[in-house]
Amino acid sequence: MLNPFLAARAVFRPSRPDLIVDSRVRSLQVARAWAGIVVTLAVAVLYKAAAPQELAMDRFNDAWINVLILTCALPLVVGAFVVAARPPNRGVFARRIRHPLIAVGAMFASMFMFVLAAVPELSGLREALGPVVLIPGGMVLFLWVLPFAVYGIVLSLTHVFRTADIHEVVPPLVSVSASWVMALVNVFTDAYKGVPGVVAMALLLGAPLTVSVLAYYELRRMRRLHGITVRNTLLR
């Protein structure tokens, strides 16, 4: 627990004992996450001409928005998945929800600490605590909580808040739903303002289409290599 990166792995990576791990799919998921970072930074450099600090902050904000949308999609998809399953699988899946819930709680708790440290309404409290508390607290915040939160965001997006601990078919279902919701949010917020139309359309549809293709590939490999499908998982 003294190492924030090891702590983030323990909290945000799936760890079910009988979990099926496909190394090829895992590599594609990591590649997709980094490709998204590179493309977003490239677009910002070419069309937004922002300073390096602003680029880093914009990318962090984008990742955090993705986490928020993923958090919104997660209970809907997981809830529908559990309800659709027949006994005894329904009870098994319901009991496994605690691991994704712990991951979500840990993420929001870590981000809430930054809110407490920066919100203007609590400036009086921070002054009352004085440097005796604020200095060590600030060191913990930036040396432990910050790397835990940043690495946690990357792991949460890659492993979909460790929903594979519920079942292997859940992460692709949640990720596809969240990616298309994110695309709709980008449309209504005009996220690619100032970017040429063709490029903006490619960026808008590129992420959800890529996630959908990867999800299809993942589900297809599970069916072909392990005989696992959404239908037989739900006992339908």
Short mmCIF file of N, CA and C in Angstrom, two decimals, residues 83-172:
data_model
loop_
_atom_site.label_atom_id
_atom_site.label_comp_id
_atom_site.label_asym_id
_atom_site.label_seq_id
_atom_site.Cartn_x
_atom_site.Cartn_y
_atom_site.Cartn_z
N VAL A 83 -29.91 -8.87 -14.02
CA VAL A 83 -31.35 -9.16 -14.06
C VAL A 83 -31.67 -10.16 -15.16
N ALA A 84 -30.96 -10.05 -16.30
CA ALA A 84 -31.24 -10.94 -17.43
C ALA A 84 -30.77 -12.36 -17.18
N ALA A 85 -29.80 -12.53 -16.27
CA ALA A 85 -29.27 -13.87 -15.99
C ALA A 85 -30.29 -14.69 -15.19
N ARG A 86 -30.29 -15.96 -15.44
CA ARG A 86 -31.16 -16.87 -14.70
C ARG A 86 -30.39 -17.48 -13.53
N PRO A 87 -31.12 -17.86 -12.47
CA PRO A 87 -30.47 -18.55 -11.34
C PRO A 87 -29.83 -19.86 -11.84
N PRO A 88 -28.70 -20.27 -11.25
CA PRO A 88 -28.03 -19.63 -10.10
C PRO A 88 -27.04 -18.53 -10.48
N ASN A 89 -26.84 -18.31 -11.79
CA ASN A 89 -25.85 -17.32 -12.20
C ASN A 89 -26.21 -15.91 -11.73
N ARG A 90 -27.49 -15.61 -11.64
CA ARG A 90 -27.90 -14.27 -11.22
C ARG A 90 -27.33 -13.93 -9.85
N GLY A 91 -27.45 -14.85 -8.91
CA GLY A 91 -26.91 -14.60 -7.58
C GLY A 91 -25.40 -14.51 -7.56
N VAL A 92 -24.75 -15.35 -8.36
CA VAL A 92 -23.28 -15.32 -8.43
C VAL A 92 -22.80 -13.98 -8.96
N PHE A 93 -23.41 -13.49 -10.04
CA PHE A 93 -23.00 -12.22 -10.62
C PHE A 93 -23.28 -11.06 -9.67
N ALA A 94 -24.42 -11.13 -8.97
CA ALA A 94 -24.76 -10.05 -8.04
C ALA A 94 -23.74 -9.95 -6.91
N ARG A 95 -23.26 -11.08 -6.43
CA ARG A 95 -22.26 -11.05 -5.35
C ARG A 95 -20.92 -10.52 -5.83
N ARG A 96 -20.61 -10.68 -7.10
CA ARG A 96 -19.33 -10.22 -7.62
C ARG A 96 -19.30 -8.73 -7.93
N ILE A 97 -20.42 -8.04 -7.81
CA ILE A 97 -20.46 -6.61 -8.12
C ILE A 97 -19.62 -5.80 -7.15
N ARG A 98 -19.32 -6.34 -5.98
CA ARG A 98 -18.62 -5.56 -4.96
C ARG A 98 -17.25 -5.09 -5.44
N HIS A 99 -16.58 -5.87 -6.29
CA HIS A 99 -15.25 -5.47 -6.74
C HIS A 99 -15.29 -4.24 -7.64
N PRO A 100 -16.16 -4.17 -8.66
CA PRO A 100 -16.27 -2.93 -9.41
C PRO A 100 -16.72 -1.75 -8.56
N LEU A 101 -17.60 -2.00 -7.58
CA LEU A 101 -18.05 -0.91 -6.71
C LEU A 101 -16.89 -0.36 -5.87
N ILE A 102 -16.02 -1.24 -5.40
CA ILE A 102 -14.85 -0.78 -4.64
C ILE A 102 -13.95 0.06 -5.54
N ALA A 103 -13.77 -0.36 -6.78
CA ALA A 103 -12.93 0.39 -7.71
C ALA A 103 -13.52 1.78 -7.98
N VAL A 104 -14.82 1.84 -8.20
CA VAL A 104 -15.47 3.14 -8.43
C VAL A 104 -15.35 4.02 -7.19
N GLY A 105 -15.59 3.45 -6.01
CA GLY A 105 -15.49 4.21 -4.77
C GLY A 105 -14.09 4.74 -4.54
N ALA A 106 -13.07 3.91 -4.82
CA ALA A 106 -11.69 4.35 -4.63
C ALA A 106 -11.33 5.49 -5.57
N MET A 107 -11.81 5.41 -6.81
CA MET A 107 -11.52 6.48 -7.77
C MET A 107 -12.13 7.81 -7.33
N PHE A 108 -13.40 7.79 -6.94
CA PHE A 108 -14.05 9.04 -6.55
C PHE A 108 -13.52 9.55 -5.22
N ALA A 109 -13.12 8.67 -4.33
CA ALA A 109 -12.53 9.11 -3.07
C ALA A 109 -11.21 9.83 -3.30
N SER A 110 -10.39 9.30 -4.18
CA SER A 110 -9.11 9.94 -4.46
C SER A 110 -9.29 11.29 -5.14
N MET A 111 -10.24 11.39 -6.07
CA MET A 111 -10.48 12.67 -6.73
C MET A 111 -11.12 13.67 -5.77
N PHE A 112 -11.92 13.19 -4.82
CA PHE A 112 -12.56 14.08 -3.85
C PHE A 112 -11.52 14.74 -2.95
N MET A 113 -10.40 14.07 -2.72
CA MET A 113 -9.35 14.67 -1.91
C MET A 113 -8.77 15.90 -2.58
N PHE A 114 -8.67 15.90 -3.90
CA PHE A 114 -8.20 17.08 -4.62
C PHE A 114 -9.23 18.20 -4.55
N VAL A 115 -10.50 17.84 -4.56
CA VAL A 115 -11.55 18.85 -4.41
C VAL A 115 -11.45 19.52 -3.05
N LEU A 116 -11.25 18.72 -2.01
CA LEU A 116 -11.12 19.28 -0.66
C LEU A 116 -9.91 20.19 -0.55
N ALA A 117 -8.85 19.87 -1.28
CA ALA A 117 -7.63 20.66 -1.19
C ALA A 117 -7.70 21.95 -2.00
N ALA A 118 -8.65 22.05 -2.93
CA ALA A 118 -8.67 23.20 -3.84
C ALA A 118 -9.94 24.04 -3.76
N VAL A 119 -11.04 23.51 -3.22
CA VAL A 119 -12.30 24.26 -3.25
C VAL A 119 -12.19 25.54 -2.42
N PRO A 120 -12.57 26.67 -2.97
CA PRO A 120 -12.42 27.95 -2.26
C PRO A 120 -13.23 28.01 -0.96
N GLU A 121 -14.37 27.34 -0.91
CA GLU A 121 -15.22 27.40 0.26
C GLU A 121 -14.56 26.83 1.51
N LEU A 122 -13.53 26.00 1.33
CA LEU A 122 -12.85 25.39 2.47
C LEU A 122 -11.50 26.04 2.77
N SER A 123 -11.26 27.22 2.21
CA SER A 123 -9.99 27.89 2.46
C SER A 123 -9.83 28.23 3.94
N GLY A 124 -10.92 28.59 4.62
CA GLY A 124 -10.84 28.90 6.04
C GLY A 124 -10.42 27.69 6.86
N LEU A 125 -10.95 26.54 6.50
CA LEU A 125 -10.58 25.31 7.21
C LEU A 125 -9.11 25.00 7.00
N ARG A 126 -8.63 25.18 5.77
CA ARG A 126 -7.23 24.90 5.49
C ARG A 126 -6.31 25.86 6.26
N GLU A 127 -6.72 27.11 6.37
CA GLU A 127 -5.93 28.07 7.15
C GLU A 127 -5.93 27.71 8.63
N ALA A 128 -7.07 27.21 9.12
CA ALA A 128 -7.15 26.83 10.53
C ALA A 128 -6.27 25.62 10.84
N LEU A 129 -6.14 24.71 9.89
CA LEU A 129 -5.31 23.53 10.11
C LEU A 129 -3.83 23.90 10.21
N GLY A 130 -3.43 24.89 9.41
CA GLY A 130 -2.06 25.37 9.49
C GLY A 130 -1.07 24.48 8.78
N PRO A 131 0.17 24.93 8.67
CA PRO A 131 1.21 24.19 7.93
C PRO A 131 1.56 22.84 8.55
N VAL A 132 1.32 22.68 9.85
CA VAL A 132 1.66 21.41 10.50
C VAL A 132 0.88 20.25 9.87
N VAL A 133 -0.36 20.53 9.46
CA VAL A 133 -1.19 19.51 8.82
C VAL A 133 -1.12 19.59 7.31
N LEU A 134 -1.10 20.81 6.76
CA LEU A 134 -1.19 20.99 5.32
C LEU A 134 0.07 20.52 4.59
N ILE A 135 1.24 20.73 5.17
CA ILE A 135 2.47 20.33 4.48
C ILE A 135 2.56 18.81 4.33
N PRO A 136 2.44 18.02 5.41
CA PRO A 136 2.47 16.56 5.20
C PRO A 136 1.27 16.07 4.39
N GLY A 137 0.12 16.74 4.58
CA GLY A 137 -1.05 16.35 3.80
C GLY A 137 -0.84 16.60 2.32
N GLY A 138 -0.21 17.74 1.98
CA GLY A 138 0.08 18.03 0.58
C GLY A 138 1.08 17.05 -0.02
N MET A 139 2.06 16.64 0.78
CA MET A 139 3.03 15.65 0.31
C MET A 139 2.36 14.33 0.00
N VAL A 140 1.47 13.89 0.88
CA VAL A 140 0.74 12.65 0.63
C VAL A 140 -0.14 12.78 -0.61
N LEU A 141 -0.76 13.96 -0.76
CA LEU A 141 -1.67 14.19 -1.88
C LEU A 141 -0.95 14.07 -3.22
N PHE A 142 0.21 14.69 -3.33
CA PHE A 142 0.90 14.73 -4.62
C PHE A 142 1.86 13.56 -4.83
N LEU A 143 2.35 12.97 -3.76
CA LEU A 143 3.29 11.86 -3.91
C LEU A 143 2.59 10.50 -3.94
N TRP A 144 1.38 10.40 -3.36
CA TRP A 144 0.69 9.11 -3.34
C TRP A 144 -0.66 9.17 -4.04
N VAL A 145 -1.52 10.12 -3.64
CA VAL A 145 -2.88 10.15 -4.19
C VAL A 145 -2.87 10.48 -5.68
N LEU A 146 -2.03 11.44 -6.10
CA LEU A 146 -2.00 11.83 -7.51
C LEU A 146 -1.59 10.68 -8.42
N PRO A 147 -0.45 10.00 -8.18
CA PRO A 147 -0.13 8.86 -9.06
C PRO A 147 -1.15 7.73 -8.95
N PHE A 148 -1.72 7.52 -7.78
CA PHE A 148 -2.76 6.50 -7.62
C PHE A 148 -3.96 6.84 -8.50
N ALA A 149 -4.38 8.11 -8.49
CA ALA A 149 -5.56 8.52 -9.26
C ALA A 149 -5.29 8.47 -10.76
N VAL A 150 -4.13 8.99 -11.20
CA VAL A 150 -3.82 9.01 -12.63
C VAL A 150 -3.68 7.59 -13.18
N TYR A 151 -2.92 6.76 -12.48
CA TYR A 151 -2.77 5.38 -12.93
C TYR A 151 -4.09 4.62 -12.81
N GLY A 152 -4.87 4.98 -11.80
CA GLY A 152 -6.18 4.37 -11.64
C GLY A 152 -7.11 4.68 -12.79
N ILE A 153 -7.03 5.91 -13.31
CA ILE A 153 -7.86 6.28 -14.46
C ILE A 153 -7.49 5.43 -15.67
N VAL A 154 -6.18 5.28 -15.91
CA VAL A 154 -5.72 4.46 -17.04
C VAL A 154 -6.20 3.02 -16.89
N LEU A 155 -6.05 2.46 -15.70
CA LEU A 155 -6.47 1.08 -15.47
C LEU A 155 -7.99 0.94 -15.54
N SER A 156 -8.72 1.95 -15.06
CA SER A 156 -10.18 1.90 -15.10
C SER A 156 -10.68 1.88 -16.52
N LEU A 157 -10.07 2.69 -17.39
CA LEU A 157 -10.49 2.72 -18.79
C LEU A 157 -10.08 1.44 -19.51
N THR A 158 -8.92 0.89 -19.16
CA THR A 158 -8.44 -0.32 -19.82
C THR A 158 -9.23 -1.54 -19.38
N HIS A 159 -9.48 -1.65 -18.08
CA HIS A 159 -10.14 -2.83 -17.53
C HIS A 159 -11.61 -2.59 -17.19
N VAL A 160 -12.15 -1.45 -17.58
CA VAL A 160 -13.57 -1.14 -17.41
C VAL A 160 -14.00 -1.35 -15.96
N PHE A 161 -13.27 -0.70 -15.04
CA PHE A 161 -13.58 -0.79 -13.60
C PHE A 161 -13.69 -2.24 -13.14
N ARG A 162 -12.76 -3.05 -13.59
CA ARG A 162 -12.61 -4.47 -13.24
C ARG A 162 -13.93 -5.26 -13.27
N THR A 163 -14.77 -4.91 -14.27
CA THR A 163 -16.04 -5.62 -14.42
C THR A 163 -15.85 -7.06 -14.89
N ALA A 164 -14.64 -7.42 -15.32
CA ALA A 164 -14.39 -8.83 -15.65
C ALA A 164 -14.49 -9.70 -14.42
N ASP A 165 -14.40 -9.10 -13.23
CA ASP A 165 -14.59 -9.89 -12.01
C ASP A 165 -16.03 -10.38 -11.90
N ILE A 166 -16.97 -9.71 -12.57
CA ILE A 166 -18.35 -10.21 -12.63
C ILE A 166 -18.43 -11.36 -13.62
N HIS A 167 -17.98 -11.10 -14.84
CA HIS A 167 -17.85 -12.14 -15.87
C HIS A 167 -17.08 -11.55 -17.04
N GLU A 168 -16.45 -12.43 -17.81
CA GLU A 168 -15.59 -11.97 -18.91
C GLU A 168 -16.36 -11.22 -20.00
N VAL A 169 -17.65 -11.48 -20.16
CA VAL A 169 -18.39 -10.82 -21.23
C VAL A 169 -18.86 -9.42 -20.84
N VAL A 170 -18.75 -9.07 -19.57
CA VAL A 170 -19.28 -7.77 -19.13
C VAL A 170 -18.44 -6.58 -19.62
N PRO A 171 -17.10 -6.61 -19.54
CA PRO A 171 -16.32 -5.44 -19.98
C PRO A 171 -16.60 -4.99 -21.41
N PRO A 172 -16.66 -5.91 -22.41
CA PRO A 172 -16.97 -5.42 -23.75
C PRO A 172 -18.37 -4.81 -23.86
#
